[in-house]
């Protein structure tokens, strides 16, 4: 299903079920409410969880929009989210960008199948930290 079709479906549902979606401001205090808990990888110590508020997520969305201007991505792009979903890198480079640009985000079946899944998916947009790029040079 395309992003446009999904959005249309949501709008149609909201019209049929009046009031089912309350405006976000009526559910809490968006600027100070926790939007997501992100984790560091622990490369400089123990992994740490960081609670990001809705206010803090705003700059991330703006950064994704700016990135899209310098590196345009479209709905036809394929990306793979193989890093843990709660890592800051995954959250900002994959999850947020896919929502802003509308590209397809694929998740590997398991850590053991990442390389086979990458070959099967054939991502057109790939993000990887230097450690991964050095470990699998034959994949690029």
mmCIF file with all atom_site columns, C-alpha atoms in Angstrom:
data_model
loop_
_atom_site.group_PDB
_atom_site.id
_atom_site.type_symbol
_atom_site.label_atom_id
_atom_site.label_alt_id
_atom_site.label_comp_id
_atom_site.label_asym_id
_atom_site.label_entity_id
_atom_site.label_seq_id
_atom_site.pdbx_PDB_ins_code
_atom_site.Cartn_x
_atom_site.Cartn_y
_atom_site.Cartn_z
_atom_site.occupancy
_atom_site.B_iso_or_equiv
_atom_site.pdbx_formal_charge
_atom_site.auth_seq_id
_atom_site.auth_comp_id
_atom_site.auth_asym_id
_atom_site.auth_atom_id
_atom_site.pdbx_PDB_model_num
ATOM 1   C CA . UNK A 1 1   ? 0.000   0.000   0.000  1.00 0.00 ? 1   UNK A CA 1
ATOM 2   C CA . UNK A 1 2   ? 1.420   3.404   -0.866 1.00 0.00 ? 2   UNK A CA 1
ATOM 3   C CA . UNK A 1 3   ? 1.767   6.128   1.750  1.00 0.00 ? 3   UNK A CA 1
ATOM 4   C CA . UNK A 1 4   ? -0.916  8.183   -0.041 1.00 0.00 ? 4   UNK A CA 1
ATOM 5   C CA . UNK A 1 5   ? -3.341  5.230   0.011  1.00 0.00 ? 5   UNK A CA 1
ATOM 6   C CA . UNK A 1 6   ? -2.657  4.665   3.718  1.00 0.00 ? 6   UNK A CA 1
ATOM 7   C CA . UNK A 1 7   ? -3.280  8.326   4.503  1.00 0.00 ? 7   UNK A CA 1
ATOM 8   C CA . UNK A 1 8   ? -6.493  8.309   2.430  1.00 0.00 ? 8   UNK A CA 1
ATOM 9   C CA . UNK A 1 9   ? -7.669  5.211   4.272  1.00 0.00 ? 9   UNK A CA 1
ATOM 10  C CA . UNK A 1 10  ? -7.056  6.938   7.614  1.00 0.00 ? 10  UNK A CA 1
ATOM 11  C CA . UNK A 1 11  ? -8.922  10.071  6.529  1.00 0.00 ? 11  UNK A CA 1
ATOM 12  C CA . UNK A 1 12  ? -11.855 7.980   5.265  1.00 0.00 ? 12  UNK A CA 1
ATOM 13  C CA . UNK A 1 13  ? -11.976 6.054   8.544  1.00 0.00 ? 13  UNK A CA 1
ATOM 14  C CA . UNK A 1 14  ? -11.892 9.284   10.559 1.00 0.00 ? 14  UNK A CA 1
ATOM 15  C CA . UNK A 1 15  ? -14.809 10.661  8.530  1.00 0.00 ? 15  UNK A CA 1
ATOM 16  C CA . UNK A 1 16  ? -16.871 7.498   9.113  1.00 0.00 ? 16  UNK A CA 1
ATOM 17  C CA . UNK A 1 17  ? -16.043 7.375   12.834 1.00 0.00 ? 17  UNK A CA 1
ATOM 18  C CA . UNK A 1 18  ? -16.447 10.985  13.898 1.00 0.00 ? 18  UNK A CA 1
ATOM 19  C CA . UNK A 1 19  ? -14.307 11.874  16.902 1.00 0.00 ? 19  UNK A CA 1
ATOM 20  C CA . UNK A 1 20  ? -12.317 8.628   16.934 1.00 0.00 ? 20  UNK A CA 1
ATOM 21  C CA . UNK A 1 21  ? -9.064  10.571  16.644 1.00 0.00 ? 21  UNK A CA 1
ATOM 22  C CA . UNK A 1 22  ? -8.684  13.277  19.236 1.00 0.00 ? 22  UNK A CA 1
ATOM 23  C CA . UNK A 1 23  ? -6.226  16.078  18.536 1.00 0.00 ? 23  UNK A CA 1
ATOM 24  C CA . UNK A 1 24  ? -2.849  15.264  20.123 1.00 0.00 ? 24  UNK A CA 1
ATOM 25  C CA . UNK A 1 25  ? -3.021  18.263  22.467 1.00 0.00 ? 25  UNK A CA 1
ATOM 26  C CA . UNK A 1 26  ? -6.117  16.831  24.164 1.00 0.00 ? 26  UNK A CA 1
ATOM 27  C CA . UNK A 1 27  ? -4.240  13.653  25.190 1.00 0.00 ? 27  UNK A CA 1
ATOM 28  C CA . UNK A 1 28  ? -1.465  15.154  27.255 1.00 0.00 ? 28  UNK A CA 1
ATOM 29  C CA . UNK A 1 29  ? 1.257   17.762  27.312 1.00 0.00 ? 29  UNK A CA 1
ATOM 30  C CA . UNK A 1 30  ? 3.014   17.209  23.973 1.00 0.00 ? 30  UNK A CA 1
ATOM 31  C CA . UNK A 1 31  ? 6.048   19.440  24.568 1.00 0.00 ? 31  UNK A CA 1
ATOM 32  C CA . UNK A 1 32  ? 6.976   17.642  27.783 1.00 0.00 ? 32  UNK A CA 1
ATOM 33  C CA . UNK A 1 33  ? 5.497   14.169  27.167 1.00 0.00 ? 33  UNK A CA 1
ATOM 34  C CA . UNK A 1 34  ? 8.011   11.428  26.344 1.00 0.00 ? 34  UNK A CA 1
ATOM 35  C CA . UNK A 1 35  ? 7.800   10.637  22.639 1.00 0.00 ? 35  UNK A CA 1
ATOM 36  C CA . UNK A 1 36  ? 10.428  7.891   22.426 1.00 0.00 ? 36  UNK A CA 1
ATOM 37  C CA . UNK A 1 37  ? 13.208  6.279   24.458 1.00 0.00 ? 37  UNK A CA 1
ATOM 38  C CA . UNK A 1 38  ? 16.385  5.934   22.402 1.00 0.00 ? 38  UNK A CA 1
ATOM 39  C CA . UNK A 1 39  ? 19.488  3.960   23.319 1.00 0.00 ? 39  UNK A CA 1
ATOM 40  C CA . UNK A 1 40  ? 23.178  4.447   22.710 1.00 0.00 ? 40  UNK A CA 1
ATOM 41  C CA . UNK A 1 41  ? 25.211  1.463   21.535 1.00 0.00 ? 41  UNK A CA 1
ATOM 42  C CA . UNK A 1 42  ? 27.535  1.634   24.509 1.00 0.00 ? 42  UNK A CA 1
ATOM 43  C CA . UNK A 1 43  ? 30.711  2.108   22.444 1.00 0.00 ? 43  UNK A CA 1
ATOM 44  C CA . UNK A 1 44  ? 32.110  4.534   25.054 1.00 0.00 ? 44  UNK A CA 1
ATOM 45  C CA . UNK A 1 45  ? 30.687  2.793   28.115 1.00 0.00 ? 45  UNK A CA 1
ATOM 46  C CA . UNK A 1 46  ? 27.464  1.132   29.144 1.00 0.00 ? 46  UNK A CA 1
ATOM 47  C CA . UNK A 1 47  ? 24.467  1.598   26.809 1.00 0.00 ? 47  UNK A CA 1
ATOM 48  C CA . UNK A 1 48  ? 22.199  4.400   27.984 1.00 0.00 ? 48  UNK A CA 1
ATOM 49  C CA . UNK A 1 49  ? 18.501  5.035   27.468 1.00 0.00 ? 49  UNK A CA 1
ATOM 50  C CA . UNK A 1 50  ? 17.531  8.616   26.705 1.00 0.00 ? 50  UNK A CA 1
ATOM 51  C CA . UNK A 1 51  ? 13.929  9.758   26.982 1.00 0.00 ? 51  UNK A CA 1
ATOM 52  C CA . UNK A 1 52  ? 13.192  12.230  24.198 1.00 0.00 ? 52  UNK A CA 1
ATOM 53  C CA . UNK A 1 53  ? 10.227  14.540  24.623 1.00 0.00 ? 53  UNK A CA 1
ATOM 54  C CA . UNK A 1 54  ? 7.851   15.522  21.855 1.00 0.00 ? 54  UNK A CA 1
ATOM 55  C CA . UNK A 1 55  ? 9.548   18.943  21.829 1.00 0.00 ? 55  UNK A CA 1
ATOM 56  C CA . UNK A 1 56  ? 12.909  17.213  21.339 1.00 0.00 ? 56  UNK A CA 1
ATOM 57  C CA . UNK A 1 57  ? 11.572  15.183  18.405 1.00 0.00 ? 57  UNK A CA 1
ATOM 58  C CA . UNK A 1 58  ? 10.815  18.374  16.452 1.00 0.00 ? 58  UNK A CA 1
ATOM 59  C CA . UNK A 1 59  ? 14.461  19.109  15.567 1.00 0.00 ? 59  UNK A CA 1
ATOM 60  C CA . UNK A 1 60  ? 14.852  15.496  14.388 1.00 0.00 ? 60  UNK A CA 1
ATOM 61  C CA . UNK A 1 61  ? 11.911  15.899  11.985 1.00 0.00 ? 61  UNK A CA 1
ATOM 62  C CA . UNK A 1 62  ? 13.360  19.174  10.711 1.00 0.00 ? 62  UNK A CA 1
ATOM 63  C CA . UNK A 1 63  ? 16.761  17.507  10.237 1.00 0.00 ? 63  UNK A CA 1
ATOM 64  C CA . UNK A 1 64  ? 15.083  14.749  8.190  1.00 0.00 ? 64  UNK A CA 1
ATOM 65  C CA . UNK A 1 65  ? 13.410  17.348  5.979  1.00 0.00 ? 65  UNK A CA 1
ATOM 66  C CA . UNK A 1 66  ? 16.733  19.166  5.467  1.00 0.00 ? 66  UNK A CA 1
ATOM 67  C CA . UNK A 1 67  ? 18.463  15.877  4.669  1.00 0.00 ? 67  UNK A CA 1
ATOM 68  C CA . UNK A 1 68  ? 15.760  15.123  2.110  1.00 0.00 ? 68  UNK A CA 1
ATOM 69  C CA . UNK A 1 69  ? 16.540  18.407  0.322  1.00 0.00 ? 69  UNK A CA 1
ATOM 70  C CA . UNK A 1 70  ? 20.241  17.553  -0.049 1.00 0.00 ? 70  UNK A CA 1
ATOM 71  C CA . UNK A 1 71  ? 19.718  13.820  -0.640 1.00 0.00 ? 71  UNK A CA 1
ATOM 72  C CA . UNK A 1 72  ? 16.248  13.406  -2.164 1.00 0.00 ? 72  UNK A CA 1
ATOM 73  C CA . UNK A 1 73  ? 14.467  10.174  -1.363 1.00 0.00 ? 73  UNK A CA 1
ATOM 74  C CA . UNK A 1 74  ? 11.197  9.091   -2.930 1.00 0.00 ? 74  UNK A CA 1
ATOM 75  C CA . UNK A 1 75  ? 8.529   6.466   -2.299 1.00 0.00 ? 75  UNK A CA 1
ATOM 76  C CA . UNK A 1 76  ? 10.399  4.178   -4.710 1.00 0.00 ? 76  UNK A CA 1
ATOM 77  C CA . UNK A 1 77  ? 13.441  3.907   -2.395 1.00 0.00 ? 77  UNK A CA 1
ATOM 78  C CA . UNK A 1 78  ? 14.114  0.717   -0.449 1.00 0.00 ? 78  UNK A CA 1
ATOM 79  C CA . UNK A 1 79  ? 15.964  0.915   2.851  1.00 0.00 ? 79  UNK A CA 1
ATOM 80  C CA . UNK A 1 80  ? 16.841  -1.724  5.413  1.00 0.00 ? 80  UNK A CA 1
ATOM 81  C CA . UNK A 1 81  ? 16.661  -1.179  9.186  1.00 0.00 ? 81  UNK A CA 1
ATOM 82  C CA . UNK A 1 82  ? 19.097  -3.774  10.414 1.00 0.00 ? 82  UNK A CA 1
ATOM 83  C CA . UNK A 1 83  ? 20.400  -1.918  13.468 1.00 0.00 ? 83  UNK A CA 1
ATOM 84  C CA . UNK A 1 84  ? 18.424  -2.265  16.714 1.00 0.00 ? 84  UNK A CA 1
ATOM 85  C CA . UNK A 1 85  ? 15.233  -0.216  16.373 1.00 0.00 ? 85  UNK A CA 1
ATOM 86  C CA . UNK A 1 86  ? 15.806  1.740   19.592 1.00 0.00 ? 86  UNK A CA 1
ATOM 87  C CA . UNK A 1 87  ? 19.262  3.063   18.623 1.00 0.00 ? 87  UNK A CA 1
ATOM 88  C CA . UNK A 1 88  ? 19.442  6.783   17.937 1.00 0.00 ? 88  UNK A CA 1
ATOM 89  C CA . UNK A 1 89  ? 20.945  6.116   14.498 1.00 0.00 ? 89  UNK A CA 1
ATOM 90  C CA . UNK A 1 90  ? 18.093  3.831   13.481 1.00 0.00 ? 90  UNK A CA 1
ATOM 91  C CA . UNK A 1 91  ? 15.434  6.098   14.877 1.00 0.00 ? 91  UNK A CA 1
ATOM 92  C CA . UNK A 1 92  ? 16.646  9.225   13.114 1.00 0.00 ? 92  UNK A CA 1
ATOM 93  C CA . UNK A 1 93  ? 18.065  7.819   9.899  1.00 0.00 ? 93  UNK A CA 1
ATOM 94  C CA . UNK A 1 94  ? 15.555  5.127   9.177  1.00 0.00 ? 94  UNK A CA 1
ATOM 95  C CA . UNK A 1 95  ? 12.285  5.500   11.042 1.00 0.00 ? 95  UNK A CA 1
ATOM 96  C CA . UNK A 1 96  ? 11.931  9.277   10.939 1.00 0.00 ? 96  UNK A CA 1
ATOM 97  C CA . UNK A 1 97  ? 13.283  9.645   7.403  1.00 0.00 ? 97  UNK A CA 1
ATOM 98  C CA . UNK A 1 98  ? 10.996  6.949   6.032  1.00 0.00 ? 98  UNK A CA 1
ATOM 99  C CA . UNK A 1 99  ? 7.998   8.783   7.500  1.00 0.00 ? 99  UNK A CA 1
ATOM 100 C CA . UNK A 1 100 ? 9.145   12.139  6.099  1.00 0.00 ? 100 UNK A CA 1
ATOM 101 C CA . UNK A 1 101 ? 10.068  10.845  2.632  1.00 0.00 ? 101 UNK A CA 1
ATOM 102 C CA . UNK A 1 102 ? 7.613   7.944   2.374  1.00 0.00 ? 102 UNK A CA 1
ATOM 103 C CA . UNK A 1 103 ? 10.147  5.305   1.325  1.00 0.00 ? 103 UNK A CA 1
ATOM 104 C CA . UNK A 1 104 ? 9.795   1.617   2.130  1.00 0.00 ? 104 UNK A CA 1
ATOM 105 C CA . UNK A 1 105 ? 11.631  0.518   5.272  1.00 0.00 ? 105 UNK A CA 1
ATOM 106 C CA . UNK A 1 106 ? 12.418  -3.213  5.407  1.00 0.00 ? 106 UNK A CA 1
ATOM 107 C CA . UNK A 1 107 ? 13.448  -5.119  8.522  1.00 0.00 ? 107 UNK A CA 1
ATOM 108 C CA . UNK A 1 108 ? 15.639  -8.238  8.331  1.00 0.00 ? 108 UNK A CA 1
ATOM 109 C CA . UNK A 1 109 ? 14.203  -11.488 9.607  1.00 0.00 ? 109 UNK A CA 1
ATOM 110 C CA . UNK A 1 110 ? 16.943  -11.887 12.226 1.00 0.00 ? 110 UNK A CA 1
ATOM 111 C CA . UNK A 1 111 ? 20.498  -10.719 12.972 1.00 0.00 ? 111 UNK A CA 1
ATOM 112 C CA . UNK A 1 112 ? 21.803  -13.934 11.416 1.00 0.00 ? 112 UNK A CA 1
ATOM 113 C CA . UNK A 1 113 ? 20.036  -13.291 8.078  1.00 0.00 ? 113 UNK A CA 1
ATOM 114 C CA . UNK A 1 114 ? 21.002  -9.626  7.595  1.00 0.00 ? 114 UNK A CA 1
ATOM 115 C CA . UNK A 1 115 ? 23.421  -10.244 4.726  1.00 0.00 ? 115 UNK A CA 1
ATOM 116 C CA . UNK A 1 116 ? 21.025  -12.577 2.889  1.00 0.00 ? 116 UNK A CA 1
ATOM 117 C CA . UNK A 1 117 ? 18.147  -10.151 3.493  1.00 0.00 ? 117 UNK A CA 1
ATOM 118 C CA . UNK A 1 118 ? 20.209  -7.258  2.119  1.00 0.00 ? 118 UNK A CA 1
ATOM 119 C CA . UNK A 1 119 ? 20.870  -9.248  -1.055 1.00 0.00 ? 119 UNK A CA 1
ATOM 120 C CA . UNK A 1 120 ? 17.177  -10.149 -1.348 1.00 0.00 ? 120 UNK A CA 1
ATOM 121 C CA . UNK A 1 121 ? 15.871  -6.620  -0.681 1.00 0.00 ? 121 UNK A CA 1
ATOM 122 C CA . UNK A 1 122 ? 18.525  -4.810  -2.708 1.00 0.00 ? 122 UNK A CA 1
ATOM 123 C CA . UNK A 1 123 ? 18.228  -1.500  -0.837 1.00 0.00 ? 123 UNK A CA 1
ATOM 124 C CA . UNK A 1 124 ? 18.627  1.647   -2.903 1.00 0.00 ? 124 UNK A CA 1
ATOM 125 C CA . UNK A 1 125 ? 19.336  3.667   0.231  1.00 0.00 ? 125 UNK A CA 1
ATOM 126 C CA . UNK A 1 126 ? 21.686  2.280   2.844  1.00 0.00 ? 126 UNK A CA 1
ATOM 127 C CA . UNK A 1 127 ? 22.882  3.642   6.147  1.00 0.00 ? 127 UNK A CA 1
ATOM 128 C CA . UNK A 1 128 ? 25.634  1.997   8.059  1.00 0.00 ? 128 UNK A CA 1
ATOM 129 C CA . UNK A 1 129 ? 28.125  3.093   10.679 1.00 0.00 ? 129 UNK A CA 1
ATOM 130 C CA . UNK A 1 130 ? 31.801  2.852   9.663  1.00 0.00 ? 130 UNK A CA 1
ATOM 131 C CA . UNK A 1 131 ? 32.245  -0.322  11.743 1.00 0.00 ? 131 UNK A CA 1
ATOM 132 C CA . UNK A 1 132 ? 29.644  -2.183  9.659  1.00 0.00 ? 132 UNK A CA 1
ATOM 133 C CA . UNK A 1 133 ? 30.951  -0.808  6.354  1.00 0.00 ? 133 UNK A CA 1
ATOM 134 C CA . UNK A 1 134 ? 34.475  -1.988  7.245  1.00 0.00 ? 134 UNK A CA 1
ATOM 135 C CA . UNK A 1 135 ? 33.272  -5.394  8.454  1.00 0.00 ? 135 UNK A CA 1
ATOM 136 C CA . UNK A 1 136 ? 31.359  -6.217  5.240  1.00 0.00 ? 136 UNK A CA 1
ATOM 137 C CA . UNK A 1 137 ? 33.275  -4.464  2.405  1.00 0.00 ? 137 UNK A CA 1
ATOM 138 C CA . UNK A 1 138 ? 32.253  -7.206  -0.062 1.00 0.00 ? 138 UNK A CA 1
ATOM 139 C CA . UNK A 1 139 ? 28.584  -6.272  0.400  1.00 0.00 ? 139 UNK A CA 1
ATOM 140 C CA . UNK A 1 140 ? 28.998  -2.861  -1.255 1.00 0.00 ? 140 UNK A CA 1
#
